[in-house]
Short mmCIF file of C-alpha atoms in Angstrom, two decimals:
data_model
loop_
_atom_site.label_atom_id
_atom_site.label_comp_id
_atom_site.label_asym_id
_atom_site.label_seq_id
_atom_site.Cartn_x
_atom_site.Cartn_y
_atom_site.Cartn_z
CA MET A 11 11.25 40.49 7.40
CA VAL A 12 11.55 37.55 9.82
CA LEU A 13 7.84 36.85 9.57
CA LYS A 14 8.07 36.80 5.75
CA ASP A 15 11.02 34.34 5.84
CA HIS A 16 9.14 32.17 8.33
CA GLN A 17 6.01 32.27 6.21
CA SER A 18 7.89 31.24 3.05
CA LEU A 19 9.59 28.40 4.92
CA GLU A 20 6.22 27.25 6.17
CA ASP A 21 4.86 27.41 2.63
CA ILE A 22 7.75 25.30 1.36
CA HIS A 23 7.26 22.85 4.24
CA THR A 24 3.57 22.48 3.24
CA LYS A 25 4.53 21.98 -0.43
CA VAL A 26 7.03 19.22 0.53
CA ILE A 27 4.31 17.44 2.49
CA THR A 28 1.79 17.83 -0.34
CA GLU A 29 4.04 16.77 -3.18
CA PHE A 30 5.74 13.78 -1.48
CA SER A 31 2.34 12.65 -0.21
CA LYS A 32 1.17 12.32 -3.77
CA THR A 33 4.02 9.93 -4.48
CA LEU A 34 3.25 7.87 -1.39
CA GLU A 35 -0.44 7.62 -2.36
CA MET A 36 0.71 5.65 -5.41
CA PHE A 37 1.91 2.98 -2.98
CA GLY A 38 -1.56 2.53 -1.52
CA LEU A 39 -1.52 4.94 1.43
CA THR A 40 -4.60 7.06 1.89
CA PRO A 41 -4.04 10.81 1.49
CA ALA A 42 -4.29 11.21 5.26
CA GLU A 43 -1.76 8.42 5.96
CA ALA A 44 0.62 9.84 3.32
CA ARG A 45 0.52 13.36 4.84
CA LEU A 46 0.96 11.93 8.34
CA PHE A 47 3.95 9.87 7.28
CA VAL A 48 5.65 12.77 5.54
CA THR A 49 5.04 14.99 8.57
CA ILE A 50 6.66 12.45 10.86
CA TYR A 51 9.43 11.77 8.39
CA ILE A 52 10.52 15.37 8.04
CA HIS A 53 10.19 16.16 11.77
CA PRO A 54 13.64 16.22 13.32
CA GLN A 55 12.57 14.46 16.53
CA PRO A 56 10.08 11.69 17.37
CA MET A 57 6.53 13.09 17.61
CA THR A 58 3.66 12.66 20.01
CA LEU A 59 0.08 12.26 18.82
CA ASP A 60 -0.60 15.77 20.11
CA GLU A 61 2.22 17.22 18.00
CA MET A 62 0.94 15.35 14.92
CA SER A 63 -2.57 16.58 15.61
CA GLN A 64 -1.38 20.18 15.89
CA ALA A 65 0.84 19.94 12.79
CA LEU A 66 -1.91 18.54 10.55
CA GLY A 67 -4.94 20.15 12.19
CA LYS A 68 -6.62 16.77 12.74
CA SER A 69 -7.96 15.07 15.82
CA LYS A 70 -5.73 13.01 18.08
CA THR A 71 -7.99 10.03 17.43
CA SER A 72 -7.40 10.24 13.66
CA MET A 73 -3.65 10.58 14.30
CA SER A 74 -3.75 7.44 16.47
CA THR A 75 -5.60 5.51 13.78
CA GLY A 76 -3.17 6.70 11.09
CA VAL A 77 -0.09 5.91 13.15
CA ARG A 78 -1.40 2.40 13.84
CA SER A 79 -1.80 1.82 10.15
CA LEU A 80 1.71 3.16 9.43
CA ILE A 81 3.15 0.94 12.18
CA ASP A 82 1.35 -2.07 10.70
CA GLN A 83 2.99 -1.32 7.35
CA GLY A 84 6.41 -1.03 8.91
CA LEU A 85 6.73 2.66 8.05
CA VAL A 86 6.65 4.13 11.55
CA ASP A 87 8.08 2.90 14.85
CA ARG A 88 7.07 3.63 18.41
CA VAL A 89 10.15 4.87 20.24
CA TRP A 90 11.02 5.42 23.91
CA LYS A 91 12.70 8.49 25.31
CA LYS A 92 13.73 8.77 28.95
CA GLY A 93 11.55 11.13 30.92
CA VAL A 94 8.75 11.32 28.29
CA ARG A 95 5.47 9.77 29.39
CA LYS A 96 3.61 10.09 26.08
CA ASP A 97 4.07 7.67 23.22
CA LEU A 98 6.58 8.90 20.66
CA PHE A 99 6.65 7.91 17.02
CA GLN A 100 9.35 8.12 14.41
CA ALA A 101 9.35 7.36 10.70
CA ASN A 102 11.49 4.51 9.57
CA LYS A 103 14.28 6.20 7.58
CA SER A 104 14.68 3.43 4.98
CA ILE A 105 11.69 4.70 3.03
CA TYR A 106 12.60 3.29 -0.40
CA LYS A 107 13.05 -0.26 0.90
CA ASN A 108 10.02 -0.07 3.20
CA PHE A 109 7.66 1.33 0.60
CA MET A 110 8.82 -1.03 -2.12
CA SER A 111 8.62 -4.04 0.26
CA SER A 112 5.17 -3.04 1.39
CA TYR A 113 4.02 -2.40 -2.20
CA ILE A 114 5.46 -5.68 -3.48
CA ASN A 115 3.89 -7.62 -0.61
CA LYS A 116 0.48 -6.10 -1.28
CA TRP A 117 0.70 -6.93 -5.03
CA GLN A 118 1.95 -10.48 -4.35
CA THR A 119 -0.88 -11.11 -1.87
CA ALA A 120 -3.51 -9.69 -4.21
CA ALA A 121 -2.16 -11.49 -7.32
CA ASN A 122 -1.91 -14.78 -5.44
CA GLU A 123 -5.46 -14.47 -4.14
CA GLN A 124 -6.83 -13.60 -7.55
CA GLU A 125 -4.88 -16.45 -9.22
CA THR A 126 -6.34 -18.89 -6.65
CA ASN A 127 -9.87 -17.60 -7.27
CA LEU A 128 -9.47 -17.84 -11.04
CA LYS A 129 -8.19 -21.39 -10.72
CA LYS A 130 -11.29 -22.28 -8.71
CA VAL A 131 -13.49 -20.83 -11.43
CA GLU A 132 -11.47 -22.74 -14.04
CA ASN A 133 -12.10 -25.98 -12.13
CA GLN A 134 -15.81 -25.23 -11.94
CA LEU A 135 -15.84 -24.73 -15.70
CA LYS A 136 -13.96 -28.01 -16.29
CA ASN A 137 -16.34 -29.88 -14.03
CA ARG A 138 -19.45 -28.53 -15.75
CA TYR A 139 -18.12 -28.80 -19.34
CA ARG A 140 -19.91 -32.10 -20.04
CA GLU A 141 -23.22 -30.49 -18.95
CA PHE A 142 -23.24 -28.04 -21.85
CA SER A 143 -25.69 -29.33 -24.41
CA SER A 144 -25.44 -27.02 -27.38
CA GLU A 145 -22.52 -26.40 -29.71
CA LYS A 146 -22.80 -22.67 -28.92
CA GLN A 147 -22.47 -23.25 -25.17
CA MET A 148 -19.44 -25.48 -25.73
CA GLU A 149 -17.78 -22.83 -27.96
CA GLU A 150 -18.48 -20.12 -25.31
CA ALA A 151 -17.05 -22.44 -22.64
CA ASP A 152 -13.94 -23.08 -24.76
CA LEU A 153 -13.35 -19.38 -25.29
CA LEU A 154 -13.95 -18.66 -21.59
CA TYR A 155 -11.50 -21.46 -20.69
CA GLN A 156 -8.85 -19.97 -23.00
CA ARG A 157 -9.36 -16.51 -21.45
CA LEU A 158 -9.16 -17.96 -17.93
CA GLU A 159 -5.84 -19.62 -18.88
CA GLN A 160 -4.52 -16.26 -20.07
CA MET A 161 -5.73 -14.50 -16.90
CA ILE A 162 -4.08 -17.10 -14.70
CA GLY A 163 -0.89 -16.78 -16.75
CA PHE A 164 -1.06 -13.01 -16.27
CA HIS A 165 -1.20 -13.42 -12.49
CA GLU A 166 1.63 -15.98 -12.61
CA ASN A 167 3.77 -13.46 -14.52
CA ILE A 168 2.94 -10.72 -11.99
CA LEU A 169 4.00 -13.04 -9.14
CA LYS A 170 7.25 -13.95 -10.91
CA THR A 171 8.07 -10.31 -11.61
CA PHE A 172 7.40 -9.15 -8.05
CA HIS A 173 9.28 -12.14 -6.66
CA LYS A 174 12.34 -10.93 -8.62
CA LEU A 175 11.87 -7.47 -7.17
CA ASP A 176 11.37 -8.67 -3.59
CA LEU A 177 13.66 -6.61 -1.34
CA GLU A 178 13.46 -8.69 1.86
#
């Protein structure tokens, strides 16, 4: 009976990791990073790389790489515990704010970069406009210019929206 209860708790534990990982993948984490984060998050104490490796059945090297990525995203912290020589890691408990901030920052960076690139293309089109010799080329250039303006406006709206949502 005890084995059956333990097995069903382990099954539920696995389902929690699987289902919440799917949510976190929507924020740009790889499936491996998402599973690692959830594993660390639900663990009651800070974890070593060995414990993570054992819990997920992955190599210590892949755990190290994953933890570094999660630290870079502000989702996991390295912690110190007296008498423990190995590195310990703990999930940042403010998951909503951290994931939303990370997500918003990624979108702002990407939208800003794309807007800048589109403006460069727009300038190239403006500078070459006089070189178009046929009426057809000029009409195509005009349409392309209009579409570029719409695309740039789209990115400006994304940036404005995410700026309003910024949690920092």
